[in-house]
mmCIF file of C-alpha atoms in Angstrom:
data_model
loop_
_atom_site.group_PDB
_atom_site.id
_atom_site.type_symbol
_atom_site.label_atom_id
_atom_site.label_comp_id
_atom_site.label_asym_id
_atom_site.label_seq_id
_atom_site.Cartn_x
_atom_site.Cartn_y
_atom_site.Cartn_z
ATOM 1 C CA UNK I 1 -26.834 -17.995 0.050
ATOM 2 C CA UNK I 2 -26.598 -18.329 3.926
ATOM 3 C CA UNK I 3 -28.999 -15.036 5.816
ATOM 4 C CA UNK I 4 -25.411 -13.909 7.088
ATOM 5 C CA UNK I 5 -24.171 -13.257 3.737
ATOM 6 C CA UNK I 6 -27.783 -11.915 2.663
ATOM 7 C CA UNK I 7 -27.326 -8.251 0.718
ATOM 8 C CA UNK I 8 -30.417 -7.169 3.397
ATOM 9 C CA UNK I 9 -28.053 -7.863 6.131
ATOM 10 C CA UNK I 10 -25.633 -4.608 4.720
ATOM 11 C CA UNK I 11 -25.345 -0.953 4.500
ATOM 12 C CA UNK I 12 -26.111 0.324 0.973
ATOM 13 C CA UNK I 13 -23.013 1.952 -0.066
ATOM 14 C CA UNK I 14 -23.237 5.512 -1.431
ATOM 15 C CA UNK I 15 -22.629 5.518 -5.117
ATOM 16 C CA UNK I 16 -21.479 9.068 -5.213
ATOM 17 C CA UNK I 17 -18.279 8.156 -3.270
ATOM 18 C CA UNK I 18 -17.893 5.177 -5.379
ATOM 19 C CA UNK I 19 -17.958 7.446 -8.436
ATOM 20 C CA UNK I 20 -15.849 9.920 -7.148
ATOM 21 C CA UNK I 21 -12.863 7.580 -6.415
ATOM 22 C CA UNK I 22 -13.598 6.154 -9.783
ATOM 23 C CA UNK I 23 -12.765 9.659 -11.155
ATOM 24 C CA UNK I 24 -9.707 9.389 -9.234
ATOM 25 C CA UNK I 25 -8.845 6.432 -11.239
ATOM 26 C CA UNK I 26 -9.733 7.887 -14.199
ATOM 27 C CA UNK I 27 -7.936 11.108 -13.684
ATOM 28 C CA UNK I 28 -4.766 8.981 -13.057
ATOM 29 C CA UNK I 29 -5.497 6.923 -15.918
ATOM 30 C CA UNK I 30 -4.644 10.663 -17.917
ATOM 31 C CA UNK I 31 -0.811 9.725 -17.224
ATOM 32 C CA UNK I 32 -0.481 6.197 -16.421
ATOM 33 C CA UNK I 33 -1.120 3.873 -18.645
ATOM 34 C CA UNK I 34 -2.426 0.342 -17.724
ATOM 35 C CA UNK I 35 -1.926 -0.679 -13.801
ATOM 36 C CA UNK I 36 -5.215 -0.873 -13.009
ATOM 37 C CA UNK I 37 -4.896 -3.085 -10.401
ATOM 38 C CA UNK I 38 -2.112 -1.377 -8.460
ATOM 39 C CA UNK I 39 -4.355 2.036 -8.741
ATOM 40 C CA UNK I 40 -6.868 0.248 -7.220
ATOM 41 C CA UNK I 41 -4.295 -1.178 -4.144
ATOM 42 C CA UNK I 42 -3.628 2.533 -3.530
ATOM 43 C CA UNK I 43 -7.189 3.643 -3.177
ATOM 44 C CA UNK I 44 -7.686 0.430 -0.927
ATOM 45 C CA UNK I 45 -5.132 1.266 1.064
ATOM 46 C CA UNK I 46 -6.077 4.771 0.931
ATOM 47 C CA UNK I 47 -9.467 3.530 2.606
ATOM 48 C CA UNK I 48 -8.008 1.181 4.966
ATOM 49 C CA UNK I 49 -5.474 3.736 6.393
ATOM 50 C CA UNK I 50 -2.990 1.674 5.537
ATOM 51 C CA UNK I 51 0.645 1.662 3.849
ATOM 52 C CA UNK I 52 1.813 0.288 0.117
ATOM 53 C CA UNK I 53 4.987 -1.454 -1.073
ATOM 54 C CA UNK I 54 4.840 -1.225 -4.921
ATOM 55 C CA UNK I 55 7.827 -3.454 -6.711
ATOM 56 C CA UNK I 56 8.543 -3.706 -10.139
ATOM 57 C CA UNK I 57 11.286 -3.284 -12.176
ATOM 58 C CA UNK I 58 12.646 0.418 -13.427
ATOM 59 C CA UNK I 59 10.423 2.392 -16.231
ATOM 60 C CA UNK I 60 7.336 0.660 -15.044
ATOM 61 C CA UNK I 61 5.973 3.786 -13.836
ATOM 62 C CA UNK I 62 6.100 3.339 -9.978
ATOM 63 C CA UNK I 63 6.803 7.503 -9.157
ATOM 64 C CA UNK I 64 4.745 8.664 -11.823
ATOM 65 C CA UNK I 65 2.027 6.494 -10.447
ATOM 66 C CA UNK I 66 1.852 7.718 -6.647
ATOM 67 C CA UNK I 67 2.343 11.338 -8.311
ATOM 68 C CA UNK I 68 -0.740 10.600 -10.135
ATOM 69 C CA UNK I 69 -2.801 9.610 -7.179
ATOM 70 C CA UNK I 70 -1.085 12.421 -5.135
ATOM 71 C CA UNK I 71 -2.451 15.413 -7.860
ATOM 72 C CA UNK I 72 -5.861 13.324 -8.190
ATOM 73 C CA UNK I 73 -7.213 13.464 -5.001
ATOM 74 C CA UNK I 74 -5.348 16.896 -3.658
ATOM 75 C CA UNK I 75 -2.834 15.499 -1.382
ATOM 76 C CA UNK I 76 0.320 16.555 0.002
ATOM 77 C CA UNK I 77 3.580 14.886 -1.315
ATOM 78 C CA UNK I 78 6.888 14.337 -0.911
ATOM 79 C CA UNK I 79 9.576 12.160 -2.189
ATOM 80 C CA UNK I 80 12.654 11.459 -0.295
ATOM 81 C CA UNK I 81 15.059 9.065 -2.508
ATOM 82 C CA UNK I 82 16.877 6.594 0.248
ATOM 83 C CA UNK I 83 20.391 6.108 -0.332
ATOM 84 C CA UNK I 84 22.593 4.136 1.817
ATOM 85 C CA UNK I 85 24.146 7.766 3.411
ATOM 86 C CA UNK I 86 20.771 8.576 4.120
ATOM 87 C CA UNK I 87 20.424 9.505 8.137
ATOM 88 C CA UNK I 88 17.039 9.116 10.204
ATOM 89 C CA UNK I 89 16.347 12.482 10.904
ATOM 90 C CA UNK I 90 16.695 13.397 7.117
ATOM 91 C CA UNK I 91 13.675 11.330 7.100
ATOM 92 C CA UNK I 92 11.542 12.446 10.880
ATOM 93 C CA UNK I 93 13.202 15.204 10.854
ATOM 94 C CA UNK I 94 15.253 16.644 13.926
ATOM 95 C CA UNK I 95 16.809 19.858 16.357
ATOM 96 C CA UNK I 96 18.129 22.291 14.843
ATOM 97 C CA UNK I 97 20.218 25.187 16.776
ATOM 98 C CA UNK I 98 19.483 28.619 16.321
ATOM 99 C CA UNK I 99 21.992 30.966 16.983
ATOM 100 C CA UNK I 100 20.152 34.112 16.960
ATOM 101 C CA UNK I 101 17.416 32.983 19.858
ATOM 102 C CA UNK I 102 19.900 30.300 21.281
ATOM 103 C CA UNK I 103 17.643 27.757 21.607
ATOM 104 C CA UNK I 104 16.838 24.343 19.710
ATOM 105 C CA UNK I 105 13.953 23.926 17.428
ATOM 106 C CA UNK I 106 12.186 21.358 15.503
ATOM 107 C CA UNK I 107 12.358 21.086 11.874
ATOM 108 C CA UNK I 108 10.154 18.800 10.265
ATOM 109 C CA UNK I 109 11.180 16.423 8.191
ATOM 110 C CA UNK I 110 9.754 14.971 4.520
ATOM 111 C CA UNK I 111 7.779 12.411 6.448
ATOM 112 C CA UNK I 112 5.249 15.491 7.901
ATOM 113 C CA UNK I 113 2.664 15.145 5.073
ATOM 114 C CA UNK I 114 -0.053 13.110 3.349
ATOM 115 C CA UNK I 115 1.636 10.845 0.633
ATOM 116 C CA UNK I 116 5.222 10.228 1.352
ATOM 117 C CA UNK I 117 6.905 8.104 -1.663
ATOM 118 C CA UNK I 118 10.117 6.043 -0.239
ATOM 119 C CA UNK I 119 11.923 5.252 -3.378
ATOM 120 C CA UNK I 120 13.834 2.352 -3.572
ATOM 121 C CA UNK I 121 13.776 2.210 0.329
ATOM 122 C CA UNK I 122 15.769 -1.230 -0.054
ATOM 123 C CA UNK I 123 19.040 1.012 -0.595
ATOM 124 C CA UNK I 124 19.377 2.545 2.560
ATOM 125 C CA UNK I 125 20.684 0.521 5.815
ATOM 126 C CA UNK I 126 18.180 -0.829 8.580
ATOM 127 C CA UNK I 127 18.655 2.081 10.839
ATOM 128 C CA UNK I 128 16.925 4.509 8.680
ATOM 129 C CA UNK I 129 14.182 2.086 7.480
ATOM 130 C CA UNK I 130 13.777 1.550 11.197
ATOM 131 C CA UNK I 131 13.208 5.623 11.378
ATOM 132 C CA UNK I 132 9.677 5.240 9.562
ATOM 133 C CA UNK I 133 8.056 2.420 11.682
ATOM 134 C CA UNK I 134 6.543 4.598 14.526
ATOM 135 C CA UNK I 135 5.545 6.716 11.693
ATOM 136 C CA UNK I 136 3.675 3.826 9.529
ATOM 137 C CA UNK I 137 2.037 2.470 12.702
ATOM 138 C CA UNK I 138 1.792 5.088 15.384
ATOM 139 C CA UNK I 139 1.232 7.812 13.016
ATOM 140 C CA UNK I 140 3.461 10.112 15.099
ATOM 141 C CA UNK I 141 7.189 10.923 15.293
ATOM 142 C CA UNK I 142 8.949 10.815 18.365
ATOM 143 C CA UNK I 143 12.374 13.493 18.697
ATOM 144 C CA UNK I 144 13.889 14.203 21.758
ATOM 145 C CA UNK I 145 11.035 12.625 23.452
ATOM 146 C CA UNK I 146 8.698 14.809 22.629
ATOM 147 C CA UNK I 147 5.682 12.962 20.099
ATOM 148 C CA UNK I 148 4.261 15.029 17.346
ATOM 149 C CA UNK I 149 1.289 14.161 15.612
ATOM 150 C CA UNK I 150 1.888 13.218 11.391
ATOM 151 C CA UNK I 151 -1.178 14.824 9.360
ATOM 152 C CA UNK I 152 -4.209 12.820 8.018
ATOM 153 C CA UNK I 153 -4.665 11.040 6.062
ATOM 154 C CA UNK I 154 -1.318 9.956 5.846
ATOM 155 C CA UNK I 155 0.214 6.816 3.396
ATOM 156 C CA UNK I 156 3.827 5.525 3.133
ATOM 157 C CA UNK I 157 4.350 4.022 -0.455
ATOM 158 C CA UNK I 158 7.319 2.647 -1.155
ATOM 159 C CA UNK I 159 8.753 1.088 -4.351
ATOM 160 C CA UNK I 160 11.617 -1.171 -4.497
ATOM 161 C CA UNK I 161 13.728 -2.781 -7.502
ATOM 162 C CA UNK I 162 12.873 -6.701 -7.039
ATOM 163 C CA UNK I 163 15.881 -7.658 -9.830
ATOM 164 C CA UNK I 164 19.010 -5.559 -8.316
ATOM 165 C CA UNK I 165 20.358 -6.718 -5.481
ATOM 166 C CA UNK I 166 24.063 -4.915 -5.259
ATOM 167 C CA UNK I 167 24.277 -2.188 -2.586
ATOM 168 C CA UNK I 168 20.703 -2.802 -1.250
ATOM 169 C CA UNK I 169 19.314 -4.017 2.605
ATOM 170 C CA UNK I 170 16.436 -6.334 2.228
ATOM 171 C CA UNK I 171 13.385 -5.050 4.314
ATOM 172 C CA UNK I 172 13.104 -6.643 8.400
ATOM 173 C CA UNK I 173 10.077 -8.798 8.870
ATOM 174 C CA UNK I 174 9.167 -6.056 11.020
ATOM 175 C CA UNK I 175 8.640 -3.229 8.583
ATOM 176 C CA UNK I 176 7.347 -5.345 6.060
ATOM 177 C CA UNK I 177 4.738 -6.254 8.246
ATOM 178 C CA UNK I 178 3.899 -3.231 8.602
ATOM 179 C CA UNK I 179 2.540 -2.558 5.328
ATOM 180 C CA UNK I 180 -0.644 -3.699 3.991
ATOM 181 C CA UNK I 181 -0.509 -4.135 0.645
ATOM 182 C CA UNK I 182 2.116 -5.308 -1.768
ATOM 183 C CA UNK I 183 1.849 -4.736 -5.117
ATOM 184 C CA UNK I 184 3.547 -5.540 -7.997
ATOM 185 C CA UNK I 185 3.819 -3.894 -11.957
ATOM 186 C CA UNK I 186 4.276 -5.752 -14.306
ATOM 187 C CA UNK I 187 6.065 -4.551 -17.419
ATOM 188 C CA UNK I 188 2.955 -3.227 -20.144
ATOM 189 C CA UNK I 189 1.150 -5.274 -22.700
ATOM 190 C CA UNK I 190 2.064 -4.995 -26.278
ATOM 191 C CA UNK I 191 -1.292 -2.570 -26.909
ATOM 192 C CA UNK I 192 -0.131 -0.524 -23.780
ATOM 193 C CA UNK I 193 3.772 0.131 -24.636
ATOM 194 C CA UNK I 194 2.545 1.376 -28.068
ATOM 195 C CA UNK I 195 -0.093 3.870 -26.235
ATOM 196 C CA UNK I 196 2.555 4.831 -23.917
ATOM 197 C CA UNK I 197 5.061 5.891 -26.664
ATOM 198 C CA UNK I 198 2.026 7.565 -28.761
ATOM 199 C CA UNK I 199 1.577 9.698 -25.284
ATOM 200 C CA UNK I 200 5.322 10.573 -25.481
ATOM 201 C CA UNK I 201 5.375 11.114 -29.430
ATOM 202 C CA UNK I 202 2.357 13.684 -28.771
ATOM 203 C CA UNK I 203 4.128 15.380 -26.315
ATOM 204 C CA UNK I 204 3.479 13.779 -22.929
ATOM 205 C CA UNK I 205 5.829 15.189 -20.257
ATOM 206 C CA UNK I 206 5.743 12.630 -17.213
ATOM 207 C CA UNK I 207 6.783 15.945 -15.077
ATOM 208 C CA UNK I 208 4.185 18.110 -15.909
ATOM 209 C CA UNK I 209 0.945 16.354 -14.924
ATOM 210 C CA UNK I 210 -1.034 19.327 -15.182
ATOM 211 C CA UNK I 211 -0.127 19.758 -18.809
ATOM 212 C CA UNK I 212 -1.166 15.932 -19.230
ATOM 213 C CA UNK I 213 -4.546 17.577 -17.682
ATOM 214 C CA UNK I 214 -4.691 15.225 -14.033
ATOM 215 C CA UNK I 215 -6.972 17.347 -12.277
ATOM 216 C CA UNK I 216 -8.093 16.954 -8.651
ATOM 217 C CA UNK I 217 -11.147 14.640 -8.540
ATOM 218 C CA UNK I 218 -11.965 14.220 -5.212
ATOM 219 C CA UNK I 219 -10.670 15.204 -1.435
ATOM 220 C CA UNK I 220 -10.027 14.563 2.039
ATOM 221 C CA UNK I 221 -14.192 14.640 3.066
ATOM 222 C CA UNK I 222 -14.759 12.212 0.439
ATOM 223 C CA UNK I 223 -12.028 9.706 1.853
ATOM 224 C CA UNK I 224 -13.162 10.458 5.042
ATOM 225 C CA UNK I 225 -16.668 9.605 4.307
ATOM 226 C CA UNK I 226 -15.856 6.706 2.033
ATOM 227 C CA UNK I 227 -13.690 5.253 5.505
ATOM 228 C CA UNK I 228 -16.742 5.577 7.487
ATOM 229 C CA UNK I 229 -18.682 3.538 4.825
ATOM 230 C CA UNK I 230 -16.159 0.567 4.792
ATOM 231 C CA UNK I 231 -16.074 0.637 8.402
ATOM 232 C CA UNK I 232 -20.173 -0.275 8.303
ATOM 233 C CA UNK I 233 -19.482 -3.158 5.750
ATOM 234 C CA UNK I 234 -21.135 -6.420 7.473
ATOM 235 C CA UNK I 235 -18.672 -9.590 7.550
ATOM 236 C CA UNK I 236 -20.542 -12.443 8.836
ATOM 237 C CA UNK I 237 -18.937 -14.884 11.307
ATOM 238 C CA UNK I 238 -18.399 -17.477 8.853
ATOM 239 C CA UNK I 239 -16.526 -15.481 6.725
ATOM 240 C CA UNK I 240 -14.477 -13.821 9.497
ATOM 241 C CA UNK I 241 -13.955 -17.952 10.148
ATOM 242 C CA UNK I 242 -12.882 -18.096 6.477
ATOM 243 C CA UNK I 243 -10.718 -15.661 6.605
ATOM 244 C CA UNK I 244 -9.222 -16.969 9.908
ATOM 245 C CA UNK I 245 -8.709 -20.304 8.664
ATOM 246 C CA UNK I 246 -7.038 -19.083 5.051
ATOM 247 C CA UNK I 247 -4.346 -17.466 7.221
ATOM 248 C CA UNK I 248 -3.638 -20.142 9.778
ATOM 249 C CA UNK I 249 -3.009 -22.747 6.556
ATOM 250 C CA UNK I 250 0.186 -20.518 5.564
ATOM 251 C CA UNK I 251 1.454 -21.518 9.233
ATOM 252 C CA UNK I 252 1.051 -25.006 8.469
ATOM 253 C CA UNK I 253 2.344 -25.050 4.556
ATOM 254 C CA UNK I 254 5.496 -27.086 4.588
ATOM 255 C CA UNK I 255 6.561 -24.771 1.950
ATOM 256 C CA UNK I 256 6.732 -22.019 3.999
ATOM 257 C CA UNK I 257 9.134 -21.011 7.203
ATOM 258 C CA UNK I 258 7.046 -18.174 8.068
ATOM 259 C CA UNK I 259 3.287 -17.857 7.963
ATOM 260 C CA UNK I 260 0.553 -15.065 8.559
ATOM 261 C CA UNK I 261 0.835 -13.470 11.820
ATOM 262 C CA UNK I 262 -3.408 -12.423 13.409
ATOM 263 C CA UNK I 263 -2.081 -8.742 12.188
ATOM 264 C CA UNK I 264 -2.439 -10.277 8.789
ATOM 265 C CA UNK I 265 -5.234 -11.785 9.270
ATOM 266 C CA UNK I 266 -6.553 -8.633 10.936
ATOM 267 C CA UNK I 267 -5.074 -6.804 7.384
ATOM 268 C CA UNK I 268 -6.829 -8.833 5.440
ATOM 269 C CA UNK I 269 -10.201 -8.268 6.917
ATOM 270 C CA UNK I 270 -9.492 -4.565 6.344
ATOM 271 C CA UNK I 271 -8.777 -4.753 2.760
ATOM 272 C CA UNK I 272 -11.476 -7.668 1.997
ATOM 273 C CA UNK I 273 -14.008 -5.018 3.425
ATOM 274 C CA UNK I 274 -13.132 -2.205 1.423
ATOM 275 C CA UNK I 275 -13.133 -4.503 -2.167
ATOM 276 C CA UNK I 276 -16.280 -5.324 -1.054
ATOM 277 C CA UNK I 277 -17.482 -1.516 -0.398
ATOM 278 C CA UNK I 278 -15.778 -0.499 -3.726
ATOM 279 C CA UNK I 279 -17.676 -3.702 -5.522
ATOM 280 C CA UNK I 280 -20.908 -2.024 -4.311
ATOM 281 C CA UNK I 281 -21.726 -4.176 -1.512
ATOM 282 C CA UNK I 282 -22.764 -3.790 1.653
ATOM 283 C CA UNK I 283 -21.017 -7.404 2.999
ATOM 284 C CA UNK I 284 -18.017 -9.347 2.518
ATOM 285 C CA UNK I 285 -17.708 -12.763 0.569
ATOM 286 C CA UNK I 286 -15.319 -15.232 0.533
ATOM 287 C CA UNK I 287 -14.568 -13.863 -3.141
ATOM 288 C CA UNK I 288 -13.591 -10.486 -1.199
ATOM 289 C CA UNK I 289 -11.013 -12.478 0.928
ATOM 290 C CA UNK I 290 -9.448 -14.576 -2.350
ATOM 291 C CA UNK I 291 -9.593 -10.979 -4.057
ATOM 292 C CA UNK I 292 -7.628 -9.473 -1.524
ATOM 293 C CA UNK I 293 -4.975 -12.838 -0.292
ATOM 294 C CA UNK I 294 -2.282 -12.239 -2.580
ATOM 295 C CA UNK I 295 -1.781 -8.434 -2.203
ATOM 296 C CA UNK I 296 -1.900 -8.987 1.550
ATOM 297 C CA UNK I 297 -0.315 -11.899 2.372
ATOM 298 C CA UNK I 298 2.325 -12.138 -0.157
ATOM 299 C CA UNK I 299 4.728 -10.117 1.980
ATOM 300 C CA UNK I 300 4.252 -11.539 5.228
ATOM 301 C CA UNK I 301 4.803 -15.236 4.427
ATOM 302 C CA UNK I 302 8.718 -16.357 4.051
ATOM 303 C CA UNK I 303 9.705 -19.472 1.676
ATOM 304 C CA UNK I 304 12.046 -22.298 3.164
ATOM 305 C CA UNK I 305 15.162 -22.221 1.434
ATOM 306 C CA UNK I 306 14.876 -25.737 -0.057
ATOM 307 C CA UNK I 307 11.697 -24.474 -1.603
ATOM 308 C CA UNK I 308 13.244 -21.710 -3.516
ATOM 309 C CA UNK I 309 16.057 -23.852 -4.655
ATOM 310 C CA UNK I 310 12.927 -26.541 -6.309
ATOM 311 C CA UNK I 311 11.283 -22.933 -8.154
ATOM 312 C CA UNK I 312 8.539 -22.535 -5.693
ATOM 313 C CA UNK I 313 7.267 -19.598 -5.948
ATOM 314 C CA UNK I 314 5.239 -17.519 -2.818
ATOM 315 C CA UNK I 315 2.216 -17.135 -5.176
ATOM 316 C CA UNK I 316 1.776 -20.589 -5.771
ATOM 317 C CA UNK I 317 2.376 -21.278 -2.067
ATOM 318 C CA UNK I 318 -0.751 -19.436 -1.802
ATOM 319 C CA UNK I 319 -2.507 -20.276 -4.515
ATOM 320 C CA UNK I 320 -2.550 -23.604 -3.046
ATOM 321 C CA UNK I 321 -3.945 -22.547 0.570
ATOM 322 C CA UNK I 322 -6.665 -20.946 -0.957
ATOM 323 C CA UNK I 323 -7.436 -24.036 -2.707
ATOM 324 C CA UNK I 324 -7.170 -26.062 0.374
ATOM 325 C CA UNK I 325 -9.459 -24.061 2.681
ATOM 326 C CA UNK I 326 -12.582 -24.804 2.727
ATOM 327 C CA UNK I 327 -15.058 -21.998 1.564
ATOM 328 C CA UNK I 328 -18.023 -21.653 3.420
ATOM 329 C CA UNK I 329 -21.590 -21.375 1.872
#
């Protein structure tokens, strides 16, 4: 091991934080059964201020899930469900006239709070997906020129149907971009669909999470804190080079008409630092960045079409720049 990868080169990261997003994970364990890995996406991106796109098909407990994490950790939510006749300010909100003082005034919309779930935000046209990208990157809402400020923390997960096309409005380039992590759930192991409909035949009631006893485990200080941890975590030059290099490879993949832009790259420095925090380390590895490629990259990166037509799939495509890069020691 290299001094620049050296433990002694990092912050210690406080176990207490660790534990208490742990907790979180355990608490939404109470109602959600299995997903592990998409519970742990959320509290990355929870850490890296960033947004989710969770896709899998229906039953597979994508609401229930960001619910979950929403009465976990104490947050504000709200849901709005896009349909195609859904408007913009529906979502940012907009003026509204009052008669009595004869004036306009702002009424906020669903997007003013600290979890906002966009269900099956693939249904409604461009123009109102379009409404949420100042909001996912600026963290602000712009009406009638006037900005106001969105609370924090604040975390745009949206789930989409990845089987059902009819009467839906794929995502831009643009707003995909513009989340960091995509995650997918997959339908449950045997062990877990029997567990799931033991929960039920005891009485489980997905809209009463309280009854299913999810209790707050930790709050806003303790993300806050846990942020200013990850933002100490070391990454040494060769690994930023690493890291670098793994993106610029999906540029140059002839399966690919669309590689990793540097905000990806820049995304998946973000995310490789806080697997590393949560791992208990004080540094990044390469292992952090391989961790984290998938999740990261997998929406940012557009097959050619004669590569879809011979079954290649984008996880392979990036299975096989990870293999190719070399990984420094």
């Amino acid at each position: 091991m290299s001094p620049a990868l050296s433990p002694a080169t990092g912050p210690t990261p406080s176990q207490e934080l660790r534990d208490a997003l742990g907790a979180v994970r355990a608490e939404v364990a109470k109602a959600v059964v299995g997903q592990d890995a998409a519970v742990t996406g959320l509290v990355i991106a929870l850490l890296c201020r960033g947004h989710v796109l969770l896709e899998g098909v229906p039953g597979v407990a994508k609401t229930l899930l960001v619910r979950s994490l929403s009465a976990a950790l104490d947050l504000d939510t709200k849901r709005v469900q896009f349909t195609p006749d859904l408007m913009p300010g529906d979502v940012t909100g907009s003026l509204v006239y009052d008669a009595r003082t004869a004036e306009f005034s702002f009424r906020a919309g669903p997007v003013f709070t600290n979890l906002l779930l966009a269900d099956e935000i693939n249904r409604t046209p461009p123009k109102t997906q379009a409404s949420l990208l100042e909001a996912m990157e600026e963290r602000q809402v712009t009406v009638d020129g006037l900005p106001r400020a969105l609370p924090d923390p604040f975390l745009v997960i949206a789930t989409q149907n990845p089987i059902e096309y009819e009467g839906t409005y794929s995502l831009p380039e643009a707003q995909l971009d513009r989340f960091l992590l995509k995650l997918t759930l997959p339908l449950p192991e045997r062990d877990q669909e029997i567990e799931i409909l033991a929960r039920h035949a005891g009485g489980f009631d997905p809209r009463n999470l309280a009854g299913a006893g999810v209790r707050p485990a930790a709050g806003v200080d303790v993300l806050a804190r846990a942020r200013a941890e990850v933002a100490r975590v070391q990454i040494s030059r060769e690994v930023l080079g690493y890291t670098v290099d793994v993106c610029r490879a999906t540029r140059q993949s002839p399966s690919l008409s669309l590689g990793v832009s540097p905000r990806g790259a820049t995304a998946l420095l973000a995310t490789s630092r806080a697997w590393a925090w949560l791992s208990g380390r004080g540094y990044v590895t390469p292992d952090d960045v391989k961790a984290l490629a998938h999740p990261t990259l997998r929406h940012r990166v557009q097959l050619r079409a004669e590569a879809e037509l011979e079954g290649v799939s984008t996880e392979s495509v990036l299975d096989t720049v990870l293999a190719s890069v070399p990984v420094p020691r």
